[in-house]
Short mmCIF file of C-alpha atoms in Angstrom, two decimals:
data_model
loop_
_atom_site.label_atom_id
_atom_site.label_comp_id
_atom_site.label_asym_id
_atom_site.label_seq_id
_atom_site.Cartn_x
_atom_site.Cartn_y
_atom_site.Cartn_z
CA UNK E 8 0.06 0.22 0.01
CA UNK E 9 2.86 2.26 0.17
CA UNK E 10 2.34 5.45 1.84
CA UNK E 11 -1.61 4.81 1.46
CA UNK E 12 -1.66 2.49 4.36
CA UNK E 13 -0.51 3.61 7.89
CA UNK E 14 -0.58 1.75 11.22
CA UNK E 15 0.13 2.81 14.61
CA UNK E 16 -0.12 1.53 17.82
CA UNK E 17 -1.81 3.48 20.72
CA UNK E 18 -3.93 2.90 23.62
CA UNK E 19 -7.43 2.65 23.23
CA UNK E 20 -8.68 5.99 25.27
CA UNK E 21 -11.09 5.48 27.92
CA UNK E 22 -13.96 7.83 28.85
CA UNK E 23 -12.45 11.20 29.96
CA UNK E 24 -15.68 11.40 31.82
CA UNK E 25 -14.67 8.73 33.82
CA UNK E 26 -11.26 8.39 34.26
CA UNK E 27 -8.24 11.02 33.76
CA UNK E 28 -6.63 10.89 30.19
CA UNK E 29 -3.38 9.80 31.74
CA UNK E 30 -5.20 6.83 32.80
CA UNK E 31 -5.69 5.60 29.01
CA UNK E 32 -5.65 2.52 28.26
CA UNK E 33 -5.47 0.94 31.44
CA UNK E 34 -8.74 -0.65 31.85
CA UNK E 35 -10.68 -2.14 28.77
CA UNK E 36 -13.80 -1.95 30.44
CA UNK E 37 -13.81 1.34 30.70
CA UNK E 38 -14.77 1.40 26.58
CA UNK E 39 -17.59 0.19 27.73
CA UNK E 40 -20.82 2.34 28.15
CA UNK E 41 -24.10 2.02 30.62
CA UNK E 42 -27.19 3.49 30.11
CA UNK E 43 -30.41 2.96 31.58
CA UNK E 44 -29.55 -0.40 32.19
CA UNK E 45 -27.53 -1.37 28.48
CA UNK E 46 -23.99 -2.25 28.37
CA UNK E 47 -22.79 -1.41 25.10
CA UNK E 48 -19.57 -0.41 22.96
CA UNK E 49 -20.83 3.23 22.18
CA UNK E 50 -22.94 5.62 20.43
CA UNK E 51 -23.10 5.97 16.70
CA UNK E 52 -25.14 9.38 15.52
CA UNK E 53 -25.52 9.91 11.93
CA UNK E 54 -26.36 13.57 11.45
CA UNK E 55 -27.95 15.33 8.18
CA UNK E 56 -27.15 18.45 7.24
CA UNK E 57 -29.30 20.49 4.80
CA UNK E 58 -29.03 23.83 3.50
CA UNK E 59 -25.86 24.23 4.79
CA UNK E 60 -22.88 26.44 3.77
CA UNK E 61 -18.79 25.71 3.85
CA UNK E 62 -18.94 22.34 2.16
CA UNK E 63 -16.02 23.26 -0.19
CA UNK E 64 -13.40 24.76 2.37
CA UNK E 65 -10.61 22.37 3.29
CA UNK E 66 -9.40 24.05 6.08
CA UNK E 67 -12.86 24.99 7.20
CA UNK E 68 -13.67 21.68 7.33
CA UNK E 69 -9.98 20.42 8.64
CA UNK E 70 -10.97 23.24 11.66
CA UNK E 71 -14.48 21.74 12.25
CA UNK E 72 -13.78 18.29 12.42
CA UNK E 73 -10.84 19.11 14.97
CA UNK E 74 -13.17 21.56 16.91
CA UNK E 75 -16.44 18.80 17.01
CA UNK E 76 -13.83 16.24 18.11
CA UNK E 77 -12.21 18.51 21.07
CA UNK E 78 -16.12 19.66 22.33
CA UNK E 79 -16.80 15.71 22.63
CA UNK E 80 -13.14 15.43 24.66
CA UNK E 81 -12.33 12.58 22.55
CA UNK E 82 -8.41 11.85 21.13
CA UNK E 83 -7.63 12.87 17.47
CA UNK E 84 -5.34 10.19 16.59
CA UNK E 85 -5.35 11.57 12.66
CA UNK E 86 -7.16 13.50 9.78
CA UNK E 87 -8.02 12.35 6.24
CA UNK E 88 -9.28 14.83 3.76
CA UNK E 89 -10.06 14.20 0.26
CA UNK E 90 -11.18 17.14 -2.60
CA UNK E 91 -13.49 15.74 -5.03
CA UNK E 92 -14.16 17.08 -8.49
CA UNK E 93 -15.49 19.27 -10.48
CA UNK E 94 -18.18 19.50 -7.55
CA UNK E 95 -15.19 20.10 -5.07
CA UNK E 96 -17.32 18.12 -2.45
CA UNK E 97 -15.03 16.85 0.28
CA UNK E 98 -14.72 13.78 2.65
CA UNK E 99 -13.28 13.77 5.68
CA UNK E 100 -12.42 11.14 8.02
CA UNK E 101 -11.06 11.67 11.90
CA UNK E 102 -9.72 8.73 13.82
CA UNK E 103 -9.96 8.78 17.13
CA UNK E 104 -9.14 6.99 20.32
CA UNK E 105 -12.63 6.24 20.80
CA UNK E 106 -13.39 5.63 17.38
CA UNK E 107 -13.81 7.57 14.51
CA UNK E 108 -15.84 10.81 12.92
CA UNK E 109 -16.34 11.06 9.25
CA UNK E 110 -17.77 13.87 6.89
CA UNK E 111 -19.09 13.46 3.31
CA UNK E 112 -20.25 16.50 1.26
CA UNK E 113 -22.30 17.09 -1.96
CA UNK E 114 -21.87 21.25 -2.33
CA UNK E 115 -23.96 20.66 -5.49
CA UNK E 116 -27.36 19.66 -2.85
CA UNK E 117 -26.04 22.09 0.17
CA UNK E 118 -26.24 18.45 1.95
CA UNK E 119 -23.37 16.75 4.15
CA UNK E 120 -23.58 13.34 5.76
CA UNK E 121 -21.96 13.19 8.90
CA UNK E 122 -21.06 10.03 11.61
CA UNK E 123 -19.60 10.05 14.86
CA UNK E 124 -18.93 6.80 16.22
CA UNK E 125 -17.77 6.78 20.10
CA UNK E 126 -17.00 4.26 22.37
CA UNK E 127 -17.21 4.70 26.25
CA UNK E 128 -19.39 7.17 27.80
CA UNK E 129 -18.00 10.16 25.50
CA UNK E 130 -21.21 11.77 23.95
CA UNK E 131 -20.92 12.53 20.10
CA UNK E 132 -23.96 14.77 20.61
CA UNK E 133 -21.34 17.38 21.78
CA UNK E 134 -20.28 18.06 18.46
CA UNK E 135 -23.71 19.24 17.52
CA UNK E 136 -23.32 22.44 18.31
CA UNK E 137 -20.01 22.71 16.27
CA UNK E 138 -21.48 21.46 13.45
CA UNK E 139 -23.83 23.67 13.61
CA UNK E 140 -21.89 26.76 14.08
CA UNK E 141 -19.64 25.71 11.26
CA UNK E 142 -22.31 24.80 8.54
CA UNK E 143 -24.72 26.71 9.37
CA UNK E 144 -27.67 24.04 8.27
CA UNK E 145 -31.19 25.37 7.79
CA UNK E 146 -32.16 22.03 8.80
CA UNK E 147 -30.63 19.13 10.67
CA UNK E 148 -31.73 15.48 11.44
CA UNK E 149 -29.84 13.17 13.28
CA UNK E 150 -30.35 9.60 14.51
CA UNK E 151 -28.46 7.72 17.49
CA UNK E 152 -27.80 4.09 17.18
CA UNK E 153 -26.46 2.24 20.33
CA UNK E 154 -23.73 -0.26 18.58
CA UNK E 155 -22.72 -3.34 20.34
CA UNK E 156 -25.56 -3.86 23.00
CA UNK E 157 -24.56 -6.72 25.35
CA UNK E 158 -26.43 -9.12 27.54
CA UNK E 159 -25.83 -8.07 30.98
CA UNK E 160 -24.73 -12.17 30.79
CA UNK E 161 -21.87 -11.48 28.77
CA UNK E 162 -19.89 -9.62 30.90
CA UNK E 163 -18.77 -9.33 34.39
CA UNK E 164 -19.40 -6.44 36.05
CA UNK I 11 -1.34 18.71 11.82
CA UNK I 12 2.09 17.27 10.37
CA UNK I 13 2.26 13.56 9.29
CA UNK I 14 -1.09 13.38 11.10
CA UNK I 15 -3.18 14.77 8.41
CA UNK I 16 -3.22 14.72 4.60
CA UNK I 17 -5.27 16.12 1.74
CA UNK I 18 -5.73 14.62 -2.01
CA UNK I 19 -7.52 15.75 -4.66
CA UNK I 20 -9.24 13.02 -6.65
CA UNK I 21 -12.34 12.20 -8.64
CA UNK I 22 -15.70 11.67 -6.75
CA UNK I 23 -16.26 8.22 -8.22
CA UNK I 24 -19.16 7.77 -10.06
CA UNK I 25 -20.91 3.97 -9.64
CA UNK I 26 -19.49 1.43 -11.60
CA UNK I 27 -22.70 -0.02 -11.72
CA UNK I 28 -23.66 3.05 -14.29
CA UNK I 29 -20.55 3.60 -15.85
CA UNK I 30 -16.75 2.34 -16.68
CA UNK I 31 -14.37 3.30 -13.88
CA UNK I 32 -12.32 6.29 -16.78
CA UNK I 33 -14.90 7.80 -16.65
CA UNK I 34 -15.12 8.74 -12.83
CA UNK I 35 -15.89 12.43 -11.40
CA UNK I 36 -17.54 13.25 -14.89
CA UNK I 37 -20.96 13.58 -13.73
CA UNK I 38 -21.75 14.41 -10.02
CA UNK I 39 -25.20 13.36 -10.64
CA UNK I 40 -24.17 10.03 -10.93
CA UNK I 41 -23.03 10.19 -7.03
CA UNK I 42 -26.62 9.95 -5.60
CA UNK I 43 -28.70 6.91 -6.06
CA UNK I 44 -32.16 5.93 -7.11
CA UNK I 45 -34.38 3.10 -5.77
CA UNK I 46 -38.04 2.95 -4.91
CA UNK I 47 -39.04 6.60 -5.87
CA UNK I 48 -36.76 7.71 -3.20
CA UNK I 49 -33.67 9.97 -4.34
CA UNK I 50 -30.74 9.91 -1.76
CA UNK I 51 -27.23 10.53 -1.30
CA UNK I 52 -26.17 6.92 -0.40
CA UNK I 53 -26.17 3.70 1.96
CA UNK I 54 -24.91 3.22 5.25
CA UNK I 55 -24.81 0.29 6.48
CA UNK I 56 -23.98 -0.77 10.40
CA UNK I 57 -23.10 -4.49 10.49
CA UNK I 58 -22.84 -6.07 14.07
CA UNK I 59 -20.08 -8.86 14.20
CA UNK I 60 -20.74 -11.25 17.62
CA UNK I 61 -18.71 -14.21 18.43
CA UNK I 62 -15.79 -13.05 15.83
CA UNK I 63 -12.63 -13.93 15.32
CA UNK I 64 -9.38 -12.44 13.66
CA UNK I 65 -10.09 -9.50 15.57
CA UNK I 66 -6.47 -8.78 16.87
CA UNK I 67 -4.68 -9.32 13.47
CA UNK I 68 -3.97 -6.17 11.93
CA UNK I 69 -3.03 -7.77 8.44
CA UNK I 70 -6.12 -10.29 8.49
CA UNK I 71 -8.06 -6.77 8.88
CA UNK I 72 -6.41 -4.45 5.91
CA UNK I 73 -6.95 -7.64 3.77
CA UNK I 74 -10.60 -7.96 4.87
CA UNK I 75 -11.20 -4.09 4.60
CA UNK I 76 -9.64 -4.33 0.86
CA UNK I 77 -11.58 -7.45 -0.25
CA UNK I 78 -14.72 -6.04 1.33
CA UNK I 79 -14.02 -2.47 -0.82
CA UNK I 80 -13.43 -5.02 -4.03
CA UNK I 81 -16.26 -6.96 -3.65
CA UNK I 82 -18.53 -3.91 -3.87
CA UNK I 83 -16.31 -2.57 -6.78
CA UNK I 84 -15.72 0.41 -4.84
CA UNK I 85 -12.89 2.66 -4.87
CA UNK I 86 -9.75 2.36 -2.40
CA UNK I 87 -8.15 5.68 -1.77
CA UNK I 88 -6.37 4.67 1.74
CA UNK I 89 -6.91 2.64 4.77
CA UNK I 90 -5.74 3.64 8.45
CA UNK I 91 -5.36 1.36 10.87
CA UNK I 92 -4.42 1.85 14.82
CA UNK I 93 -3.72 -1.00 16.73
CA UNK I 94 -4.96 -0.31 20.80
CA UNK I 95 -3.47 -2.30 23.92
CA UNK I 96 -3.61 -3.90 25.91
CA UNK I 97 -6.56 -5.53 24.40
CA UNK I 98 -5.03 -5.36 20.69
CA UNK I 99 -8.49 -4.07 19.60
CA UNK I 100 -7.92 -2.54 16.25
CA UNK I 101 -9.59 0.72 14.76
CA UNK I 102 -9.59 0.98 10.73
CA UNK I 103 -11.15 3.22 8.32
CA UNK I 104 -11.05 3.27 4.66
CA UNK I 105 -11.68 6.38 2.89
CA UNK I 106 -13.73 5.29 -0.49
CA UNK I 107 -13.92 7.35 -3.73
CA UNK I 108 -17.80 6.48 -2.70
CA UNK I 109 -16.97 7.59 1.13
CA UNK I 110 -16.05 5.33 3.58
CA UNK I 111 -15.88 1.98 5.62
CA UNK I 112 -15.07 1.61 9.01
CA UNK I 113 -14.12 -1.21 11.63
CA UNK I 114 -13.56 -1.41 15.40
CA UNK I 115 -12.90 -4.20 17.31
CA UNK I 116 -13.11 -5.22 21.14
CA UNK I 117 -11.50 -8.73 20.90
CA UNK I 118 -12.06 -8.63 24.95
CA UNK I 119 -15.88 -9.35 23.80
CA UNK I 120 -15.41 -10.86 20.35
CA UNK I 121 -17.29 -7.93 19.09
CA UNK I 122 -16.50 -6.24 15.99
CA UNK I 123 -18.86 -2.63 14.98
CA UNK I 124 -18.82 -1.94 11.01
CA UNK I 125 -20.29 0.74 9.25
CA UNK I 126 -19.96 1.50 5.50
CA UNK I 127 -21.01 4.36 3.45
CA UNK I 128 -21.72 4.51 -0.38
CA UNK I 129 -22.81 7.17 -2.55
CA UNK I 130 -24.09 6.59 -5.76
CA UNK I 131 -25.31 2.88 -6.50
CA UNK I 132 -23.04 1.05 -5.15
CA UNK I 133 -24.50 -1.39 -2.70
CA UNK I 134 -22.50 -2.21 0.53
CA UNK I 135 -23.80 -5.14 1.37
CA UNK I 136 -21.66 -6.83 -0.96
CA UNK I 137 -19.12 -6.58 1.39
CA UNK I 138 -21.34 -8.66 3.86
CA UNK I 139 -20.23 -12.03 2.59
CA UNK I 140 -16.27 -10.77 2.66
CA UNK I 141 -16.92 -10.09 6.90
CA UNK I 142 -18.60 -13.17 7.28
CA UNK I 143 -15.54 -15.24 5.75
CA UNK I 144 -12.97 -13.11 7.21
CA UNK I 145 -14.12 -12.72 10.46
CA UNK I 146 -16.50 -16.21 10.62
CA UNK I 147 -19.23 -14.23 13.13
CA UNK I 148 -21.49 -16.62 14.83
CA UNK I 149 -23.78 -14.21 14.94
CA UNK I 150 -24.21 -10.46 12.67
CA UNK I 151 -26.83 -8.02 12.51
CA UNK I 152 -27.18 -5.27 9.95
CA UNK I 153 -29.24 -1.67 9.97
CA UNK I 154 -29.31 -0.08 6.57
CA UNK I 155 -30.21 3.64 6.81
CA UNK I 156 -30.53 5.61 3.42
CA UNK I 157 -28.51 9.07 3.98
CA UNK I 158 -29.67 12.31 2.48
CA UNK I 159 -32.83 11.35 0.91
CA UNK I 160 -34.11 14.22 -0.97
CA UNK I 161 -37.43 15.70 -1.92
CA UNK I 162 -37.98 15.08 -5.54
CA UNK I 163 -38.69 19.21 -5.70
CA UNK I 164 -35.05 19.65 -4.79
CA UNK I 165 -33.27 17.67 -8.14
CA UNK I 166 -33.84 18.44 -11.67
CA UNK I 167 -34.01 14.71 -13.13
#
């Protein structure tokens, strides 16, 4: 794959809501989430931005992704952006210590698709105000999916 | 961001079901999908793999991602893999000309979360047999979300 593929070794980041950053990777159980009696791997948020702005600006999208990651108190490992032609749509993926955040823009339809998956108890919904301020969508929709919902019998608490 | 961020300029890949690869990027309308009277940006598949194998092998996961992308006839732009400690879980993201594919593994729970977003008329479901063969899950669940569903009034067909 040459320079198109990279592998790094890092600690899976535990939730900053539970433990301080310097204990990252010290306990695998911290990469799960509990809510309402459910034990699950993480939250996956699918966000639709309509009548949005700044969908062709690579510097803007890079900054908004960085700010969204920071708002969630997540650990940014790397960002990869691709600019498409002829529409100047952009695909951006941020790889996180707590999973990933992506955006794909269709500027010709003033539309962007965002997904944010965060394991542990980090809350991807904290990215929404950053996305709203950055892309100024007139309409926004989101759907939250709990990923990896486990039976209580599967896990020793 | 130094070497942690990269930007490339490529053509958004049109669906190979519609046009040959050498016309990639020639028509932005090809990056939308039509099905059952709906016009939408793409399909987003969320896949849960349970009691799965090969969740700690970076070479295996890289190969399975590559094979899954090929099975969908998608355009692989780059793959980024991160190995976590101490569980040896892996996060992998493949950036595609048609959006992205990701996997996050929790080997301590024999669980992996996959998401595949493909714009245009490429079918992410074609990746499922590759995932089944590669990770040998005893249980698999998936959920398909149509992203960017547009009103007919919004688009000139």
